[in-house]
mmCIF file of C-alpha atoms in Angstrom:
data_model
loop_
_atom_site.group_PDB
_atom_site.id
_atom_site.type_symbol
_atom_site.label_atom_id
_atom_site.label_comp_id
_atom_site.label_asym_id
_atom_site.label_seq_id
_atom_site.Cartn_x
_atom_site.Cartn_y
_atom_site.Cartn_z
ATOM 1 C CA GLY A 1 0.209 -0.411 -0.052
ATOM 2 C CA ASN A 2 0.649 3.630 -0.343
ATOM 3 C CA SER A 3 3.479 5.231 2.430
ATOM 4 C CA VAL A 4 5.747 8.153 3.583
ATOM 5 C CA THR A 5 8.244 7.774 5.633
ATOM 6 C CA GLN A 6 9.645 11.840 7.029
ATOM 7 C CA MET A 7 13.330 11.429 8.981
ATOM 8 C CA GLU A 8 13.861 11.109 12.514
ATOM 9 C CA GLY A 9 12.829 13.777 14.804
ATOM 10 C CA PRO A 10 13.587 16.603 16.357
ATOM 11 C CA VAL A 11 16.003 18.788 14.807
ATOM 12 C CA THR A 12 17.591 21.163 16.636
ATOM 13 C CA LEU A 13 19.668 24.028 13.828
ATOM 14 C CA SER A 14 20.963 27.842 14.508
ATOM 15 C CA GLU A 15 19.103 30.228 13.105
ATOM 16 C CA GLU A 16 20.739 30.711 9.679
ATOM 17 C CA ALA A 17 21.046 27.757 9.376
ATOM 18 C CA PHE A 18 20.603 24.818 5.954
ATOM 19 C CA LEU A 19 17.232 23.218 6.468
ATOM 20 C CA THR A 20 16.574 19.488 4.730
ATOM 21 C CA ILE A 21 14.279 17.232 5.696
ATOM 22 C CA ASN A 22 14.211 13.893 3.679
ATOM 23 C CA CYS A 23 11.105 12.001 2.832
ATOM 24 C CA THR A 24 10.399 9.428 1.161
ATOM 25 C CA TYR A 25 7.301 7.583 -0.050
ATOM 26 C CA THR A 26 5.737 3.617 -1.798
ATOM 27 C CA ALA A 27 3.050 4.537 -4.101
ATOM 28 C CA THR A 28 1.483 2.526 -7.371
ATOM 29 C CA GLY A 29 0.400 5.574 -9.798
ATOM 30 C CA TYR A 30 1.092 9.683 -10.047
ATOM 31 C CA PRO A 31 0.785 10.864 -6.383
ATOM 32 C CA SER A 32 0.635 14.129 -5.294
ATOM 33 C CA LEU A 33 2.609 14.831 -2.617
ATOM 34 C CA PHE A 34 2.536 17.620 -0.169
ATOM 35 C CA TRP A 35 4.399 19.453 2.928
ATOM 36 C CA TYR A 36 2.215 20.747 5.556
ATOM 37 C CA VAL A 37 3.062 22.670 8.891
ATOM 38 C CA GLN A 38 1.971 22.411 12.176
ATOM 39 C CA TYR A 39 2.662 25.057 14.642
ATOM 40 C CA PRO A 40 2.179 24.804 17.891
ATOM 41 C CA GLY A 41 -1.329 24.399 18.935
ATOM 42 C CA GLU A 42 -2.876 25.276 15.508
ATOM 43 C CA GLY A 43 -4.000 22.746 12.902
ATOM 44 C CA LEU A 44 -1.864 21.867 9.975
ATOM 45 C CA GLN A 45 -1.227 24.144 6.982
ATOM 46 C CA LEU A 46 -0.833 23.439 3.165
ATOM 47 C CA LEU A 47 3.354 24.378 3.000
ATOM 48 C CA LEU A 48 4.060 23.792 -0.288
ATOM 49 C CA LYS A 49 2.486 20.692 -3.376
ATOM 50 C CA ALA A 50 3.885 18.816 -6.100
ATOM 51 C CA THR A 51 1.221 17.204 -8.366
ATOM 52 C CA LYS A 52 4.190 15.393 -10.888
ATOM 53 C CA ALA A 53 7.240 14.426 -11.097
ATOM 54 C CA ASP A 54 10.298 16.993 -11.377
ATOM 55 C CA ASP A 55 8.003 19.764 -9.805
ATOM 56 C CA LYS A 56 8.724 22.090 -7.435
ATOM 57 C CA GLY A 57 6.791 23.793 -5.289
ATOM 58 C CA SER A 58 7.862 26.364 -2.939
ATOM 59 C CA ASN A 59 6.944 28.738 -0.063
ATOM 60 C CA LYS A 60 8.373 30.964 2.354
ATOM 61 C CA GLY A 61 11.485 29.947 1.474
ATOM 62 C CA PHE A 62 10.997 26.595 1.513
ATOM 63 C CA GLU A 63 11.548 23.578 -1.681
ATOM 64 C CA ALA A 64 10.654 20.730 -2.167
ATOM 65 C CA THR A 65 11.130 19.009 -5.706
ATOM 66 C CA TYR A 66 9.009 16.210 -7.041
ATOM 67 C CA ARG A 67 12.220 13.068 -7.576
ATOM 68 C CA LYS A 68 9.919 9.892 -9.404
ATOM 69 C CA GLU A 69 13.581 8.319 -9.974
ATOM 70 C CA THR A 70 14.368 8.608 -6.130
ATOM 71 C CA THR A 71 10.486 8.035 -4.534
ATOM 72 C CA SER A 72 11.233 11.029 -2.643
ATOM 73 C CA PHE A 73 10.094 14.864 -1.684
ATOM 74 C CA HIS A 74 12.794 16.568 0.527
ATOM 75 C CA LEU A 75 11.834 20.308 2.425
ATOM 76 C CA GLU A 76 14.478 22.225 1.748
ATOM 77 C CA LYS A 77 14.697 26.110 3.442
ATOM 78 C CA GLY A 78 18.200 27.706 2.136
ATOM 79 C CA SER A 79 17.845 30.395 5.577
ATOM 80 C CA VAL A 80 15.969 29.160 8.667
ATOM 81 C CA GLN A 81 14.507 31.143 11.098
ATOM 82 C CA VAL A 82 13.472 31.066 14.567
ATOM 83 C CA SER A 83 10.161 31.097 13.698
ATOM 84 C CA ASP A 84 10.386 27.771 11.568
ATOM 85 C CA SER A 85 10.413 25.870 15.157
ATOM 86 C CA ALA A 86 7.083 23.586 14.286
ATOM 87 C CA VAL A 87 6.863 20.066 13.737
ATOM 88 C CA TYR A 88 6.983 19.247 9.922
ATOM 89 C CA PHE A 89 3.919 16.762 7.670
ATOM 90 C CA CYS A 90 5.479 14.620 4.123
ATOM 91 C CA ALA A 91 2.282 13.244 2.475
ATOM 92 C CA LEU A 92 0.586 12.192 -0.824
ATOM 93 C CA SER A 93 -1.916 11.487 -2.156
ATOM 94 C CA ASP A 94 -3.258 8.991 -4.303
ATOM 95 C CA GLY A 95 -5.767 10.962 -6.603
ATOM 96 C CA SER A 96 -8.592 8.088 -5.676
ATOM 97 C CA ASN A 97 -12.241 9.789 -5.274
ATOM 98 C CA THR A 98 -10.940 9.254 -1.103
ATOM 99 C CA GLY A 99 -9.236 12.321 -0.973
ATOM 100 C CA LYS A 100 -6.867 10.929 1.610
ATOM 101 C CA LEU A 101 -3.938 12.454 2.531
ATOM 102 C CA ILE A 102 -1.631 9.855 3.953
ATOM 103 C CA PHE A 103 0.840 11.471 6.165
ATOM 104 C CA GLY A 104 3.843 11.050 8.065
ATOM 105 C CA GLN A 105 4.631 10.667 10.597
ATOM 106 C CA GLY A 106 6.022 14.382 11.661
ATOM 107 C CA THR A 107 8.977 16.041 11.845
ATOM 108 C CA THR A 108 9.858 18.726 15.094
ATOM 109 C CA LEU A 109 12.523 21.078 13.846
ATOM 110 C CA GLN A 110 13.508 23.814 16.033
ATOM 111 C CA VAL A 111 15.853 26.762 15.649
ATOM 112 C CA LYS A 112 17.965 28.228 18.020
ATOM 113 C CA PRO A 113 18.697 31.755 17.823
ATOM 114 C CA GLU B 1 -12.415 34.536 7.067
ATOM 115 C CA ALA B 2 -12.222 30.957 5.543
ATOM 116 C CA GLN B 3 -11.712 28.948 8.529
ATOM 117 C CA VAL B 4 -12.756 25.606 9.615
ATOM 118 C CA THR B 5 -13.772 25.516 13.566
ATOM 119 C CA GLN B 6 -13.651 22.136 15.850
ATOM 120 C CA ASN B 7 -14.798 23.008 19.229
ATOM 121 C CA PRO B 8 -14.614 21.914 22.440
ATOM 122 C CA ARG B 9 -9.900 21.956 22.173
ATOM 123 C CA TYR B 10 -10.212 20.203 25.199
ATOM 124 C CA LEU B 11 -11.770 17.139 26.381
ATOM 125 C CA ILE B 12 -12.091 15.103 29.373
ATOM 126 C CA THR B 13 -14.102 12.345 29.772
ATOM 127 C CA VAL B 14 -14.776 8.976 31.652
ATOM 128 C CA THR B 15 -14.994 6.215 29.598
ATOM 129 C CA GLY B 16 -18.329 4.984 28.328
ATOM 130 C CA LYS B 17 -19.468 8.453 28.037
ATOM 131 C CA LYS B 18 -20.851 9.663 24.779
ATOM 132 C CA LEU B 19 -19.661 12.552 23.292
ATOM 133 C CA THR B 20 -19.422 14.260 20.055
ATOM 134 C CA VAL B 21 -17.199 17.252 18.589
ATOM 135 C CA THR B 22 -18.623 19.517 16.898
ATOM 136 C CA CYS B 23 -16.453 20.514 13.312
ATOM 137 C CA SER B 24 -17.858 23.684 10.162
ATOM 138 C CA GLN B 25 -16.772 25.582 7.795
ATOM 139 C CA ASN B 26 -17.409 28.248 6.236
ATOM 140 C CA MET B 27 -15.491 27.663 2.703
ATOM 141 C CA ASN B 28 -18.715 25.969 0.700
ATOM 142 C CA HIS B 29 -16.859 22.300 1.245
ATOM 143 C CA GLU B 30 -18.186 19.709 -0.715
ATOM 144 C CA TYR B 31 -15.227 17.599 1.203
ATOM 145 C CA MET B 32 -14.865 17.488 4.949
ATOM 146 C CA SER B 33 -12.938 14.552 6.730
ATOM 147 C CA TRP B 34 -11.862 13.358 10.273
ATOM 148 C CA TYR B 35 -7.473 12.262 11.549
ATOM 149 C CA ARG B 36 -6.405 11.584 14.313
ATOM 150 C CA GLN B 37 -2.886 12.510 15.538
ATOM 151 C CA ASP B 38 -0.950 10.324 17.203
ATOM 152 C CA PRO B 39 2.459 10.167 18.564
ATOM 153 C CA GLY B 40 4.689 8.477 15.696
ATOM 154 C CA LEU B 41 1.956 7.346 13.799
ATOM 155 C CA GLY B 42 0.436 10.777 12.672
ATOM 156 C CA LEU B 43 -2.261 11.677 10.834
ATOM 157 C CA ARG B 44 -5.111 9.155 10.228
ATOM 158 C CA GLN B 45 -8.074 9.379 8.133
ATOM 159 C CA ILE B 46 -10.834 8.403 10.755
ATOM 160 C CA TYR B 47 -13.886 9.179 8.055
ATOM 161 C CA TYR B 48 -14.259 11.420 5.904
ATOM 162 C CA SER B 49 -17.431 12.944 3.620
ATOM 163 C CA MET B 50 -18.024 13.616 0.123
ATOM 164 C CA ASN B 51 -20.913 16.101 -0.396
ATOM 165 C CA VAL B 52 -24.297 15.605 2.061
ATOM 166 C CA GLU B 53 -25.223 12.304 3.086
ATOM 167 C CA VAL B 54 -22.404 10.591 2.113
ATOM 168 C CA THR B 55 -19.781 9.558 4.858
ATOM 169 C CA ASP B 56 -17.328 6.588 3.712
ATOM 170 C CA LYS B 57 -14.262 5.201 6.536
ATOM 171 C CA GLY B 58 -10.900 6.037 6.427
ATOM 172 C CA ASP B 59 -8.061 4.091 8.134
ATOM 173 C CA VAL B 60 -9.606 3.629 11.659
ATOM 174 C CA PRO B 61 -13.317 4.432 11.664
ATOM 175 C CA GLU B 62 -13.817 1.589 14.666
ATOM 176 C CA GLY B 63 -15.328 3.262 17.928
ATOM 177 C CA TYR B 64 -15.776 6.646 15.949
ATOM 178 C CA LYS B 65 -19.163 7.826 14.056
ATOM 179 C CA VAL B 66 -20.125 10.385 11.911
ATOM 180 C CA SER B 67 -23.483 12.504 10.375
ATOM 181 C CA ARG B 68 -23.550 15.286 8.028
ATOM 182 C CA LYS B 69 -26.990 16.905 7.048
ATOM 183 C CA GLU B 70 -26.058 19.467 6.227
ATOM 184 C CA LYS B 71 -23.062 20.713 3.503
ATOM 185 C CA ARG B 72 -20.763 22.913 7.155
ATOM 186 C CA ASN B 73 -21.324 20.131 9.308
ATOM 187 C CA PHE B 74 -19.703 16.998 10.410
ATOM 188 C CA PRO B 75 -19.794 16.018 14.202
ATOM 189 C CA LEU B 76 -17.168 13.168 14.455
ATOM 190 C CA ILE B 77 -19.542 10.959 17.788
ATOM 191 C CA LEU B 78 -18.196 8.461 20.198
ATOM 192 C CA GLU B 79 -20.764 6.483 22.001
ATOM 193 C CA SER B 80 -19.025 4.422 23.824
ATOM 194 C CA PRO B 81 -14.902 6.537 24.273
ATOM 195 C CA SER B 82 -12.493 4.424 25.479
ATOM 196 C CA PRO B 83 -9.121 5.160 26.429
ATOM 197 C CA ASN B 84 -7.594 3.982 23.517
ATOM 198 C CA GLN B 85 -9.403 6.902 21.555
ATOM 199 C CA THR B 86 -7.432 9.630 23.447
ATOM 200 C CA SER B 87 -6.101 11.617 20.663
ATOM 201 C CA LEU B 88 -5.965 15.149 19.031
ATOM 202 C CA TYR B 89 -8.496 15.276 16.480
ATOM 203 C CA PHE B 90 -8.412 17.262 12.923
ATOM 204 C CA CYS B 91 -11.454 18.066 11.222
ATOM 205 C CA ALA B 92 -10.606 19.051 7.902
ATOM 206 C CA SER B 93 -11.944 19.870 4.358
ATOM 207 C CA SER B 94 -11.204 20.818 0.581
ATOM 208 C CA SER B 95 -13.199 21.904 -1.742
ATOM 209 C CA GLY B 96 -13.174 18.318 -3.876
ATOM 210 C CA GLY B 97 -11.048 15.088 -3.162
ATOM 211 C CA ARG B 98 -10.698 13.846 -5.823
ATOM 212 C CA TYR B 99 -8.822 16.541 -7.249
ATOM 213 C CA ASN B 100 -5.836 16.693 -5.124
ATOM 214 C CA SER B 101 -7.578 19.988 -3.386
ATOM 215 C CA PRO B 102 -5.264 20.817 -0.745
ATOM 216 C CA LEU B 103 -7.141 20.020 2.959
ATOM 217 C CA HIS B 104 -7.378 23.435 5.164
ATOM 218 C CA PHE B 105 -7.205 22.274 8.743
ATOM 219 C CA GLY B 106 -8.827 22.776 12.271
ATOM 220 C CA ASN B 107 -7.267 23.701 15.929
ATOM 221 C CA GLY B 108 -8.087 20.109 17.223
ATOM 222 C CA THR B 109 -9.978 19.139 20.262
ATOM 223 C CA ARG B 110 -6.930 17.039 22.863
ATOM 224 C CA LEU B 111 -9.213 14.460 24.010
ATOM 225 C CA THR B 112 -8.310 12.051 27.601
ATOM 226 C CA VAL B 113 -10.662 9.248 28.197
ATOM 227 C CA THR B 114 -10.110 7.917 31.409
#
């Protein structure tokens, strides 16, 4: 079945450091891929998405490229800020009529000043 | 403001006492869904609804019920809660599940069953 695997957290970085959070997936067909972010005490918010191979999603300085050959969708940011501290979820949608997103387990990012 | 509103935010109850978590969205979305979030497991879908009067089971539906009598509301019902239903619950909506529209999430309901 479809699944998403994220790197274990927490990830602790200093402000202005480079961020990578790894995400790999297993899916049949051609899924769409998403990154969601969850700030403390809040629900998840869509950060970026990519709907086909080689697409790059980007938002707020974050980027992720849909790599079909390596079944990956790694999240990157060139210079993190304290305000980026949150839990990040990688997810996939297989486009079926269930509308279901399959989420990874989440990666906690802590950015220290 | 476009939003998904869940109530209550926090709920402590005892085993077997029926409860309802409400969810309402003001975006005229057809698709609504409930997830539970547990440490190390990410989010898992409980139930979903493609439109009014249309509901279906997700991955972990046991012990839960839902209804969709109106487009904006999608309550989650626990007829006889048990401690293994202690979790963080999220309601979400989108304009169309089939077309990979992004999900809009509520702020969550933290449920503790003792």
